[in-house]
Tab-separated table of C-alpha atoms in Angstrom:
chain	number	residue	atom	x	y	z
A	19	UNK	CA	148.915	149.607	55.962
A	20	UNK	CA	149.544	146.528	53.337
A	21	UNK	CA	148.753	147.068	49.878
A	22	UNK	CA	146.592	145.560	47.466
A	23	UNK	CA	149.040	143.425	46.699
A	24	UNK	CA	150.388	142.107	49.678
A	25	UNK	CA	146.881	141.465	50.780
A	26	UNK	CA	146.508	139.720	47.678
A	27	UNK	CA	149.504	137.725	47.996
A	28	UNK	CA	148.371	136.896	51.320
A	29	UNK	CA	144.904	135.900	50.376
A	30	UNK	CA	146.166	133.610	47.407
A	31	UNK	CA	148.917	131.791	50.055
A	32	UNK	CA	145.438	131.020	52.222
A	33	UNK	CA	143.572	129.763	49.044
A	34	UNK	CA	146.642	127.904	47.748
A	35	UNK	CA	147.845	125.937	51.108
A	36	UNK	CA	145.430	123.470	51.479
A	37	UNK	CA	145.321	122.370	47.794
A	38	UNK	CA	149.113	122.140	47.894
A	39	UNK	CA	148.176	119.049	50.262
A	40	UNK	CA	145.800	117.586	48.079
A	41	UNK	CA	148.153	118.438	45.317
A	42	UNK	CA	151.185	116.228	46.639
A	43	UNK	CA	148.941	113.424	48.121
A	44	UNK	CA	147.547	112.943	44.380
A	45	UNK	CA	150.767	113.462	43.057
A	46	UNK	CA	152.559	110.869	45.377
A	47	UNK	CA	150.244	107.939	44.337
A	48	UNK	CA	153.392	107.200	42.352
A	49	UNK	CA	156.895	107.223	44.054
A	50	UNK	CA	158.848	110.612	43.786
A	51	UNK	CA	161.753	111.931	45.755
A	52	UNK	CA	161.686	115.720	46.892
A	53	UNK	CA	163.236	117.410	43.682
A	54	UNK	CA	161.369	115.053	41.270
A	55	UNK	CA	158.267	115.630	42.972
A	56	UNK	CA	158.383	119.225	42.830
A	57	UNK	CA	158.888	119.330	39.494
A	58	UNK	CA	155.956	116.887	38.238
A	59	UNK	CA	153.984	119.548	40.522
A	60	UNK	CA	155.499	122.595	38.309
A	61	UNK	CA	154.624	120.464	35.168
A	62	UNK	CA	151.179	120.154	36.502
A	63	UNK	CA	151.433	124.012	36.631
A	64	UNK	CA	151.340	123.774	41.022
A	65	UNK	CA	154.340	125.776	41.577
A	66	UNK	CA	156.153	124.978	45.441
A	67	UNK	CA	159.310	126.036	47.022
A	68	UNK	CA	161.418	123.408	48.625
A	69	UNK	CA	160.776	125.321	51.755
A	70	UNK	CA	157.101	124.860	51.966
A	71	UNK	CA	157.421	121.050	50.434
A	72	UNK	CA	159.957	119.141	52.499
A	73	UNK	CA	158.429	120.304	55.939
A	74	UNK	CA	155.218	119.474	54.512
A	75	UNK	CA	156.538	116.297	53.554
A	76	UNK	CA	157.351	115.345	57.147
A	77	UNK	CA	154.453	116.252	58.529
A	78	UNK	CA	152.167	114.514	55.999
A	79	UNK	CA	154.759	111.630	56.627
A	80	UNK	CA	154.255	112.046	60.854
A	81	UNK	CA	150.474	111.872	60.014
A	82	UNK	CA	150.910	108.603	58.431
A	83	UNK	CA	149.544	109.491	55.085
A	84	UNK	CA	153.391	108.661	53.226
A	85	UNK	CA	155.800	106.277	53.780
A	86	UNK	CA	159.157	107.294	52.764
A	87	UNK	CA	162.727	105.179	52.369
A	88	UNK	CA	166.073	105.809	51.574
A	89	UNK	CA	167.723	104.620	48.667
A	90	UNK	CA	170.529	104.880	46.312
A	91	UNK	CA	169.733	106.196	42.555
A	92	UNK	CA	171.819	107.966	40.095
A	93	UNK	CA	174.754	107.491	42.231
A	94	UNK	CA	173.215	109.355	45.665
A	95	UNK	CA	171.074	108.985	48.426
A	96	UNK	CA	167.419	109.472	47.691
A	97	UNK	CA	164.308	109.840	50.310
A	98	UNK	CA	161.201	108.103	47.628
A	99	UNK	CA	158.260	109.228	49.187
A	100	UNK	CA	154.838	107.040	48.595
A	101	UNK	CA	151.155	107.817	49.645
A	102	UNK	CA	150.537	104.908	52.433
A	103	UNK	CA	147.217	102.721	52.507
A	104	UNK	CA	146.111	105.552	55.028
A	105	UNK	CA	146.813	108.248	53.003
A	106	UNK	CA	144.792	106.575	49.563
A	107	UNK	CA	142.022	106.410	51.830
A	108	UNK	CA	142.589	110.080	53.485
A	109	UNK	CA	143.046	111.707	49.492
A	110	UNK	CA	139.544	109.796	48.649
A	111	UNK	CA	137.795	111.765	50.982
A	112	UNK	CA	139.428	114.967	50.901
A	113	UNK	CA	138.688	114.564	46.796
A	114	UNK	CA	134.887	114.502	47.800
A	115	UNK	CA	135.455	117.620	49.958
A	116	UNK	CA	137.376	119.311	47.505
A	117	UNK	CA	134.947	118.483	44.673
A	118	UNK	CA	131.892	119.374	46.446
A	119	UNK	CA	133.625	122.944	47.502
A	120	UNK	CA	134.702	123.909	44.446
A	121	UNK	CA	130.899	123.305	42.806
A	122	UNK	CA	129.507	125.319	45.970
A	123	UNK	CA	132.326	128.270	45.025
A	124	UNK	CA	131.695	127.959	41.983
A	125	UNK	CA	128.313	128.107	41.372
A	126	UNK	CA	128.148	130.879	44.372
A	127	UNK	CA	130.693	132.877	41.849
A	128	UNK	CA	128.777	132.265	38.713
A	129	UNK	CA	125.309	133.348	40.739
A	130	UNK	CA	127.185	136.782	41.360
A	131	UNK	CA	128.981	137.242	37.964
A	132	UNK	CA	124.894	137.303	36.662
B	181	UNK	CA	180.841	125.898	44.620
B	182	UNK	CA	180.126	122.930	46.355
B	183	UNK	CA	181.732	124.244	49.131
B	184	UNK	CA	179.026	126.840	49.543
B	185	UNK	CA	176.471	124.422	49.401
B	186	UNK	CA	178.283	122.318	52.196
B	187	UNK	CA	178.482	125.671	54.348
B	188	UNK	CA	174.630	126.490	53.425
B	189	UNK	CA	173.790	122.886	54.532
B	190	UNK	CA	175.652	123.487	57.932
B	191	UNK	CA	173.906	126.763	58.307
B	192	UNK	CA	170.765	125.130	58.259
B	193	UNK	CA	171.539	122.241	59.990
B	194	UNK	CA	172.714	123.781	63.034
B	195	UNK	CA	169.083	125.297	63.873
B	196	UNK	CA	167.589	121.871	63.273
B	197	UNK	CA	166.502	120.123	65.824
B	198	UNK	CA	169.637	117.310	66.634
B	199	UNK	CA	167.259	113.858	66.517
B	200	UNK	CA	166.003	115.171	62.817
B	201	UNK	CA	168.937	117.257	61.672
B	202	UNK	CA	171.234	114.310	59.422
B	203	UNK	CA	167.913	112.823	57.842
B	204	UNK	CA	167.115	116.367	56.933
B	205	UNK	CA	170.198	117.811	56.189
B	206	UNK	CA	170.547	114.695	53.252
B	207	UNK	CA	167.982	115.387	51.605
B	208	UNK	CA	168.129	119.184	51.310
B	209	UNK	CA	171.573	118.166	49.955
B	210	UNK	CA	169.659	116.075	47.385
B	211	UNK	CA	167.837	118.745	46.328
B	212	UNK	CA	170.342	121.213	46.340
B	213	UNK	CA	172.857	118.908	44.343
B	214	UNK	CA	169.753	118.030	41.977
B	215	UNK	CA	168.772	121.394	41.415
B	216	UNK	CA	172.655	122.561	40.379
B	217	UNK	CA	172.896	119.479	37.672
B	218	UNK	CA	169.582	120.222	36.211
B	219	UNK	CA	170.605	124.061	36.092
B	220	UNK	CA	174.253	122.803	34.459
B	221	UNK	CA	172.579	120.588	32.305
B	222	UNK	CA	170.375	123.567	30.719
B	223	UNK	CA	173.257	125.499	30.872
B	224	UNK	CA	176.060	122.865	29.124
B	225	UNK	CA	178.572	123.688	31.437
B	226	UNK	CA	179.566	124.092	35.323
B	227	UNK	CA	178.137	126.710	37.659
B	228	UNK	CA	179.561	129.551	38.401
B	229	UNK	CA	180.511	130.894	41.832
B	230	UNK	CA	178.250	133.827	41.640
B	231	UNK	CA	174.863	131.491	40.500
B	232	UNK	CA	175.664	129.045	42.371
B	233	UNK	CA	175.072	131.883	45.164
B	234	UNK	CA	172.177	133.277	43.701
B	235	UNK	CA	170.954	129.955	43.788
B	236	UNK	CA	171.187	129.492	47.168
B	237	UNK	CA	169.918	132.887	47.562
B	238	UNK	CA	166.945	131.704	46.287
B	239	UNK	CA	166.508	128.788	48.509
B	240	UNK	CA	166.668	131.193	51.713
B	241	UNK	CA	168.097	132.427	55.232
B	242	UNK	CA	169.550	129.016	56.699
B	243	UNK	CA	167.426	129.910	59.838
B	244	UNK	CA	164.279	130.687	58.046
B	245	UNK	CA	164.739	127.216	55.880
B	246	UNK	CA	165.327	125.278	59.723
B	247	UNK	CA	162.312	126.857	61.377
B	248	UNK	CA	160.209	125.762	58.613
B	249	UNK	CA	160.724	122.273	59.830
B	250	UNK	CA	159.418	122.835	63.575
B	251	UNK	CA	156.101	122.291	64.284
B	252	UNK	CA	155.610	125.075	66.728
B	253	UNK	CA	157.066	128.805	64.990
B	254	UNK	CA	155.551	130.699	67.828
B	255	UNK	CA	156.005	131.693	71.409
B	256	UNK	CA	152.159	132.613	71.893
B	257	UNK	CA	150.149	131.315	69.120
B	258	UNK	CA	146.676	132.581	67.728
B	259	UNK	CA	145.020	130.253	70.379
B	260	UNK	CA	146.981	131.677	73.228
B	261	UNK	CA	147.156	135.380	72.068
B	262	UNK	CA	143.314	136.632	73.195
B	263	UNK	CA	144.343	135.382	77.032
B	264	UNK	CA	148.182	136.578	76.889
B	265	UNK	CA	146.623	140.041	75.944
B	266	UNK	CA	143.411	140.309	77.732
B	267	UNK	CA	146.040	139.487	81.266
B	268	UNK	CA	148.649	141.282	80.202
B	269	UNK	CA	146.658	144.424	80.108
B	270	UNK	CA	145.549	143.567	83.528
B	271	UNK	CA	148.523	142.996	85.415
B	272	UNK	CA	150.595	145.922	83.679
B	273	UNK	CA	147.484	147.786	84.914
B	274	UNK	CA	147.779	146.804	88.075
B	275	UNK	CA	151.567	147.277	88.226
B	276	UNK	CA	150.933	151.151	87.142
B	277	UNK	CA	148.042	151.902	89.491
B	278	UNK	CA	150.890	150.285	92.498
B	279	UNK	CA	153.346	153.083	91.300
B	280	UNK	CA	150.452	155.376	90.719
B	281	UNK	CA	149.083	154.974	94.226
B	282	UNK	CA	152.786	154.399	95.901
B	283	UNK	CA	154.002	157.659	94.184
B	284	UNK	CA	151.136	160.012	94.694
B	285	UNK	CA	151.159	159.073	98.686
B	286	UNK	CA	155.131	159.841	98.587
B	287	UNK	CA	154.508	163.283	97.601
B	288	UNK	CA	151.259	163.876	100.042
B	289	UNK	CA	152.847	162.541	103.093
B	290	UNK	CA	156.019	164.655	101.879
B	291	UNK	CA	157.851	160.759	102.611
B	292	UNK	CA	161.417	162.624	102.303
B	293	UNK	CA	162.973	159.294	103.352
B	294	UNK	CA	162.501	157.745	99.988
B	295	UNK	CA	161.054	154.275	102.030
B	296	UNK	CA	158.846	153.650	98.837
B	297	UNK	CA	161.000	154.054	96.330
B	298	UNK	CA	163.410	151.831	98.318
B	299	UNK	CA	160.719	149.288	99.023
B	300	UNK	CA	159.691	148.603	95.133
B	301	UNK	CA	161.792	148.157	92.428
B	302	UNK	CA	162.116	150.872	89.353
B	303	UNK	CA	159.228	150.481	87.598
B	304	UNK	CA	160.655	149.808	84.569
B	305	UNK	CA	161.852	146.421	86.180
B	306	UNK	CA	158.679	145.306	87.422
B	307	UNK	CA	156.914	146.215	83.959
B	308	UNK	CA	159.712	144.151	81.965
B	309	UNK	CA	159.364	141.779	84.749
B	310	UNK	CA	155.481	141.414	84.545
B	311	UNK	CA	155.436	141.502	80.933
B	312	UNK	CA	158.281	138.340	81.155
B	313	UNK	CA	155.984	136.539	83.868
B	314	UNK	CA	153.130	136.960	81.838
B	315	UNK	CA	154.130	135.827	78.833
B	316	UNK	CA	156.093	132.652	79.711
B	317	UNK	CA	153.396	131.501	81.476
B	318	UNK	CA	151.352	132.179	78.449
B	319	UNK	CA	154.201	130.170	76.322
B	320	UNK	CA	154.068	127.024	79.120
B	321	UNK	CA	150.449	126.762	78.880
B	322	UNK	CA	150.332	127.129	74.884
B	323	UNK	CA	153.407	123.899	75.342
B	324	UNK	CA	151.441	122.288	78.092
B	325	UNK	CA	148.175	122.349	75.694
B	326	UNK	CA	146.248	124.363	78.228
B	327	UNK	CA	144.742	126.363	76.200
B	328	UNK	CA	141.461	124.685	76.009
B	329	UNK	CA	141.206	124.163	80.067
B	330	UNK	CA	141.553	128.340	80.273
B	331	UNK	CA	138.912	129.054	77.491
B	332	UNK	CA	136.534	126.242	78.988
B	333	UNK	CA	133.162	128.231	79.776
B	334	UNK	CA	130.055	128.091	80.071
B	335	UNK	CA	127.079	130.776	79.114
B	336	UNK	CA	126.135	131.007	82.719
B	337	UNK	CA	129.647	132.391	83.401
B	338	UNK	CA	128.775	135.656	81.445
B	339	UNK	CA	127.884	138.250	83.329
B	340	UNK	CA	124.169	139.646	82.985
B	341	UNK	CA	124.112	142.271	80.067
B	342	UNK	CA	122.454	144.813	82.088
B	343	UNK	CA	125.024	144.314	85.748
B	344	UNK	CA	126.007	147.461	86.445
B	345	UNK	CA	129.680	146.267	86.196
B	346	UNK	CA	132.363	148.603	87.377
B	347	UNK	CA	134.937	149.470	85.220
B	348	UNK	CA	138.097	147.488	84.887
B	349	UNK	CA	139.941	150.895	85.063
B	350	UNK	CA	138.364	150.989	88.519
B	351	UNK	CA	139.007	147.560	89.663
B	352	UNK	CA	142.512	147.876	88.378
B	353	UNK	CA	142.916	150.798	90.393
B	354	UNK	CA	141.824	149.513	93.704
B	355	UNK	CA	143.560	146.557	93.533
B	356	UNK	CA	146.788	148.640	92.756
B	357	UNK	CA	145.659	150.827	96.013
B	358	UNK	CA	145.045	147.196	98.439
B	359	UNK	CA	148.705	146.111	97.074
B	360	UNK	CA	150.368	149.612	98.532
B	361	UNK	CA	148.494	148.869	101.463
B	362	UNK	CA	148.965	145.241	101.825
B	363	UNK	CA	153.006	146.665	101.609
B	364	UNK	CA	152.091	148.874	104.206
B	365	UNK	CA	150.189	147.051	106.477
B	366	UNK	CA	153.020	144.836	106.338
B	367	UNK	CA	155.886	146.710	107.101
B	368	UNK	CA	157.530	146.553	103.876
B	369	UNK	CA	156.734	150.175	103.011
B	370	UNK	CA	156.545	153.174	105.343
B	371	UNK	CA	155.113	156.499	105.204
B	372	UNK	CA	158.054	158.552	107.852
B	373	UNK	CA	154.912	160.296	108.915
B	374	UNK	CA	151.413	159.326	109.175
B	375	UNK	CA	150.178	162.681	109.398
B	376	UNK	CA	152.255	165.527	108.361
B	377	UNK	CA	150.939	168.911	110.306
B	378	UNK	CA	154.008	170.646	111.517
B	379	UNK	CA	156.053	169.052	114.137
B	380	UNK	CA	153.564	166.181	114.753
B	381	UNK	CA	154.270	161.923	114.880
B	382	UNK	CA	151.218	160.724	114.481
B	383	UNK	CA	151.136	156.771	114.413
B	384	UNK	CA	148.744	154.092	115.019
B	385	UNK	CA	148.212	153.123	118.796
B	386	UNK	CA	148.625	149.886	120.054
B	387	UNK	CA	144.887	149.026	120.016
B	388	UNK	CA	145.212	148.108	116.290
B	389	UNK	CA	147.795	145.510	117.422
B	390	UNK	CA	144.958	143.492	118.176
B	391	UNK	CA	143.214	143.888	114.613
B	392	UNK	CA	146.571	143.230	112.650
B	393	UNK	CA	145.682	139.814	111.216
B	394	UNK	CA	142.309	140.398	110.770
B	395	UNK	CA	142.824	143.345	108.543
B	396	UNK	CA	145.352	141.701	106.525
B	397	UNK	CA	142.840	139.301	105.788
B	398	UNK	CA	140.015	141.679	105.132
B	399	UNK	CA	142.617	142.991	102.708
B	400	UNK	CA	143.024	139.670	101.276
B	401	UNK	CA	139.718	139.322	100.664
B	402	UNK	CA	139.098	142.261	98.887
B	403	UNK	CA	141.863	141.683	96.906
B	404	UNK	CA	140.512	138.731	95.944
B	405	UNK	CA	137.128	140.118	94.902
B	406	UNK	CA	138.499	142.296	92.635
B	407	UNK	CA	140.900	139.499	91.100
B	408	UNK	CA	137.475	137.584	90.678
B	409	UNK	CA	135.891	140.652	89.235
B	410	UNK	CA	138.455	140.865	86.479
B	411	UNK	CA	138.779	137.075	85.998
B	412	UNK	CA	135.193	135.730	86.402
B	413	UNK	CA	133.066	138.328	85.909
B	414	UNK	CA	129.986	136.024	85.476
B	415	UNK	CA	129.944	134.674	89.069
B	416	UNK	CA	127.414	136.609	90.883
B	417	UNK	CA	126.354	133.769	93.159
B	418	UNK	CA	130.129	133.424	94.298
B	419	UNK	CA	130.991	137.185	94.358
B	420	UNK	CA	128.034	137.584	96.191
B	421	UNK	CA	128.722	134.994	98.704
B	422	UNK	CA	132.434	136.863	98.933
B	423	UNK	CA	130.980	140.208	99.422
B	424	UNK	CA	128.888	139.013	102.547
B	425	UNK	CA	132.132	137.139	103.628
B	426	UNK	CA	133.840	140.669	103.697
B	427	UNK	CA	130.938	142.455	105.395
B	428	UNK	CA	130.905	140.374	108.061
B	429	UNK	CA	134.702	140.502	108.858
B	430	UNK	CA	134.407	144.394	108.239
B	431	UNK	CA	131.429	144.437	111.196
B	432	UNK	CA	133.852	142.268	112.987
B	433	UNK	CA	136.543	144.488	112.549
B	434	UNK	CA	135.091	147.592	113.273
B	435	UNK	CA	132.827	146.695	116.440
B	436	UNK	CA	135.798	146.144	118.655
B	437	UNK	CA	137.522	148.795	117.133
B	438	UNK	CA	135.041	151.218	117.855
B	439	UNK	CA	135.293	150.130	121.303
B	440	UNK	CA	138.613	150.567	121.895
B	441	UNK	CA	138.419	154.430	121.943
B	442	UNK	CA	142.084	155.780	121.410
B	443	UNK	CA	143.638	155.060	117.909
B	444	UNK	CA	146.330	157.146	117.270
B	445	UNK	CA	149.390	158.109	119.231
B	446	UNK	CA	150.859	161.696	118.918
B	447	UNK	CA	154.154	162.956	120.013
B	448	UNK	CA	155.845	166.120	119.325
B	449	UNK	CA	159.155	167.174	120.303
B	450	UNK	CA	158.178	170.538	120.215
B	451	UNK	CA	154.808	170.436	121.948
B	452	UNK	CA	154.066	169.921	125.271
B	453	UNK	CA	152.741	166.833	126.581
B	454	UNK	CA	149.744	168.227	127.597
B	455	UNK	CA	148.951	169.668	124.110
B	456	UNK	CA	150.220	166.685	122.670
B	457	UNK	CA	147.255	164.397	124.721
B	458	UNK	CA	144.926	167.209	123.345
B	459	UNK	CA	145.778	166.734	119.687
B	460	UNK	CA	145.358	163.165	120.158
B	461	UNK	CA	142.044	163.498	120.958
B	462	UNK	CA	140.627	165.322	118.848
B	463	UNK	CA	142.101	163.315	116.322
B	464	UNK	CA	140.624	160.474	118.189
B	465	UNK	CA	137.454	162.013	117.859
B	466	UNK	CA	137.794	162.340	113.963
B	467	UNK	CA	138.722	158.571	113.664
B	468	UNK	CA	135.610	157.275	116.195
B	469	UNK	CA	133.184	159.684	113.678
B	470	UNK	CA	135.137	158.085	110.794
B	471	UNK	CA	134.405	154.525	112.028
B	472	UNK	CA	131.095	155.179	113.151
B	473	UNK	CA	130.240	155.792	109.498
B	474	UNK	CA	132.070	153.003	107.958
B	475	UNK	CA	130.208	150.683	110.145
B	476	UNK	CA	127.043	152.085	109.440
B	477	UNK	CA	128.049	151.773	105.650
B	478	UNK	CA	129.343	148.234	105.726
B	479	UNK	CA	126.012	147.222	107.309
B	480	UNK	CA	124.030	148.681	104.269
B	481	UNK	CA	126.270	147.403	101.838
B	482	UNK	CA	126.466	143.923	103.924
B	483	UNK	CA	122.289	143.779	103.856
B	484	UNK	CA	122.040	144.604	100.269
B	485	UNK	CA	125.120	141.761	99.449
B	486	UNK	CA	123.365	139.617	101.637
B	487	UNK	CA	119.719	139.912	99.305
B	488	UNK	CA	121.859	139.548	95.987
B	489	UNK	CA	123.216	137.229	97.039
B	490	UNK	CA	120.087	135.231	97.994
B	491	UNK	CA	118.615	136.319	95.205
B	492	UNK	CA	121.581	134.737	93.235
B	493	UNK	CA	121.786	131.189	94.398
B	494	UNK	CA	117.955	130.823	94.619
B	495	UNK	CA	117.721	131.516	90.891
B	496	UNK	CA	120.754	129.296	90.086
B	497	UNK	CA	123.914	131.946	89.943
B	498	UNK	CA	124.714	133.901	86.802
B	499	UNK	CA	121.138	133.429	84.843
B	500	UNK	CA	119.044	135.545	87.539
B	501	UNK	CA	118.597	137.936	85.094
B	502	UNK	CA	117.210	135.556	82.985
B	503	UNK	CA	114.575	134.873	85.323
């Protein structure tokens, strides 16, 4: 039987893994590499382990919302990662969606709070 | 320390997939090599062994890290699962009520040979085998993207709420019981002794010699309904329609048979002949009183298959009860 807290823990992964997308689209409308990346996200206060990032970077990357090259900076080899035309125009909507589900949630949880 | 790091890298690169592996492998070096400076720069000085460990420690199992990167994690996924289960069940079902039915007619035909136990394999074996079958076909179909052509339904495949639908346990259990006799029927397990009074051999005469293929495909048939049954409950038109098929084979059968008056063959080595001819028929007798009644019930059951069935296609298959 899982405890509270591993159901919790699983609950908040649910909740957390599709605004970890939205997350590192918005953040990637300027250039980052992997390790720069995830820390702008942990200044932001969105903490993510290299283990969820990079696969999700390559799959985000497959969809065509990044482009990503290779190049040389502080003396080593560097993937940049960028959000493609696609991907601006994929974050735009997903904004909407995110927008209008958080005022739904929200106003849901403030109805039951009363 | 950067020698663990190269032997972490190689860890993880190895259950990469090849075409991705360098391109992957760099930039987990990146980040690796990134995360150690920032950590020394806090620090003012070099790692040490020990957190450079810890640090990798953090990071992860090499092989958990890798299968992070593949798309598929999964040998049956959530889509799959329902359909690998809901079979599963059935054929490990069916495999039991085989060893069931094989098992309980070694020990009332007293089969001291051990022909049945020779014939199948340990069970054990078959189960490991079915659940192997089973499942890898479950794990092409989930590669193949099938998924959606074995779900594909329709509401008029449902059966009606109110059928009276026979249990799976019983369906299991007679297909498990047309398998052992399938085996039988076709040699590839044997009961030493059909009957076993005394010093008896009672075995089939040659008048069923005549009745071997169609009774084999009677068999086949009913197999088949039952495999329907369990599969595609919903059909009534169709199982119906099979249901009449098998009726009229069974009157088919049994008409001939009826006629030909002498079905068994006894010998005894301890009887006389005489006595021998006398068991026979009364044994005969049993078997002509046996068939006369399983005629007489295959015509019922054929004339009340043959109005649901009408009945079924003339309202349009699985909705009749709507109507």
């Amino acid at each position: 039987m899982p405890s509270d807290a591993d159901i919790f823990e699983t609950l908040r992964q649910e909740l957390r893994r599709g605004s970890l997308i939205l997350a590192v689209l918005g953040q990637l409308r300027s250039e980052h590499y992997g390790y720069t990346l995830r820390r702008a996200l942990g200044d932001a206060g969105v903490e993510i382990d290299e283990g969820a990032l990079y696969p999700m970077l390559r799959r985000l990357e497959a969809q065509g919302l990044l482009t990503s090259e290779w190049r040389e900076e502080e003396r080593r080899n560097k993937r940049f990662y960028r959000l493609s035309d696609e991907g601006g125009a994929v974050l735009g909507r997903l904004v909407k969606e995110w927008a209008s589900l958080n005022a739904s949630v929200d106003a849901i949880l403030k109805g039951n709070t009363r | 320390m950067s020698d663990l790091i190269e032997r972490y890298l190689a860890a993880v690169g190895r259950a990469l997939p090849e075409g991705q592996r360098a391109d992957i492998v760099a930039e987990l070096r990146d980040e690796l090599l990134s995360a150690v400076e920032a950590r020394e720069a806090e620090l003012g000085r070099p790692l040490t062994v020990g957190e450079a460990e810890a640090l990798l420690l953090e990071r992860g199992n090499p092989l958990v890290v890798a299968g992070r990167f593949r798309q598929v994690q999964y040998l049956v996924g959530p889509e799959m699962f329902p359909m690998w289960w809901a079979v599963l069940k059935v054929v490990l079902g069916v495999v039991a009520a085989v060893y069931v039915v094989a098992i309980a007619l070694e020990i009332a035909f007293q089969n001291s040979d051990g022909a049945i136990r020779v014939a199948l394999p340990g069970v054990f074996t078959t189960l490991m085998t079915a659940f192997g079958s089973v499942t890898l076909a479950a794990v092409a179909a989930e590669r193949l993207g099938w998924a959606r052509a074995l779900y594909r339904w329709t509401p008029r495949d449902l059966p009606p709420p109110r059928a009276k639908a026979r249990s799976t346990f019983e369906i299991v259990t007679e297909i498990g019981l047309e398998i052992v006799f399938l085996l039988w029927w076709f040699g590839l397990i044997r009961f030493s002794n059909l009957v076993p009074w005394g010093e008896l051999e009672v075995e089939l005469s040659a008048a069923w010699a005549t009745f071997f293929w169609p009774v084999a495909l009677y068999s086949v048939v009913e197999l088949a309904i039952n495999l329907l049954a369990l599969a595609r409950p919903g059909w009534t038109g169709v199982h119906a329609a099979l249901s009449v098929g098998r009726g009229l084979l069974g009157a088919a059968i049994l008409i001939p048979l009826l006629r030909a008056g002498n079905w068994v063959s006894v010998s005894s080595a301890k009887l006389s002949a005489e006595r021998a001819l006398e068991v026979q028929a009364n044994i005969d007798l049993v078997v002509r009183v046996s068939l006369g009644v399983a005629l007489i019930a295959v015509l019922v059951k054929l004339a009340l298959d043959a109005s649901a069935a009408w009945r079924a296609f003339r309202t349009g298959g699985g909705v009749a009860h709507l109507a």
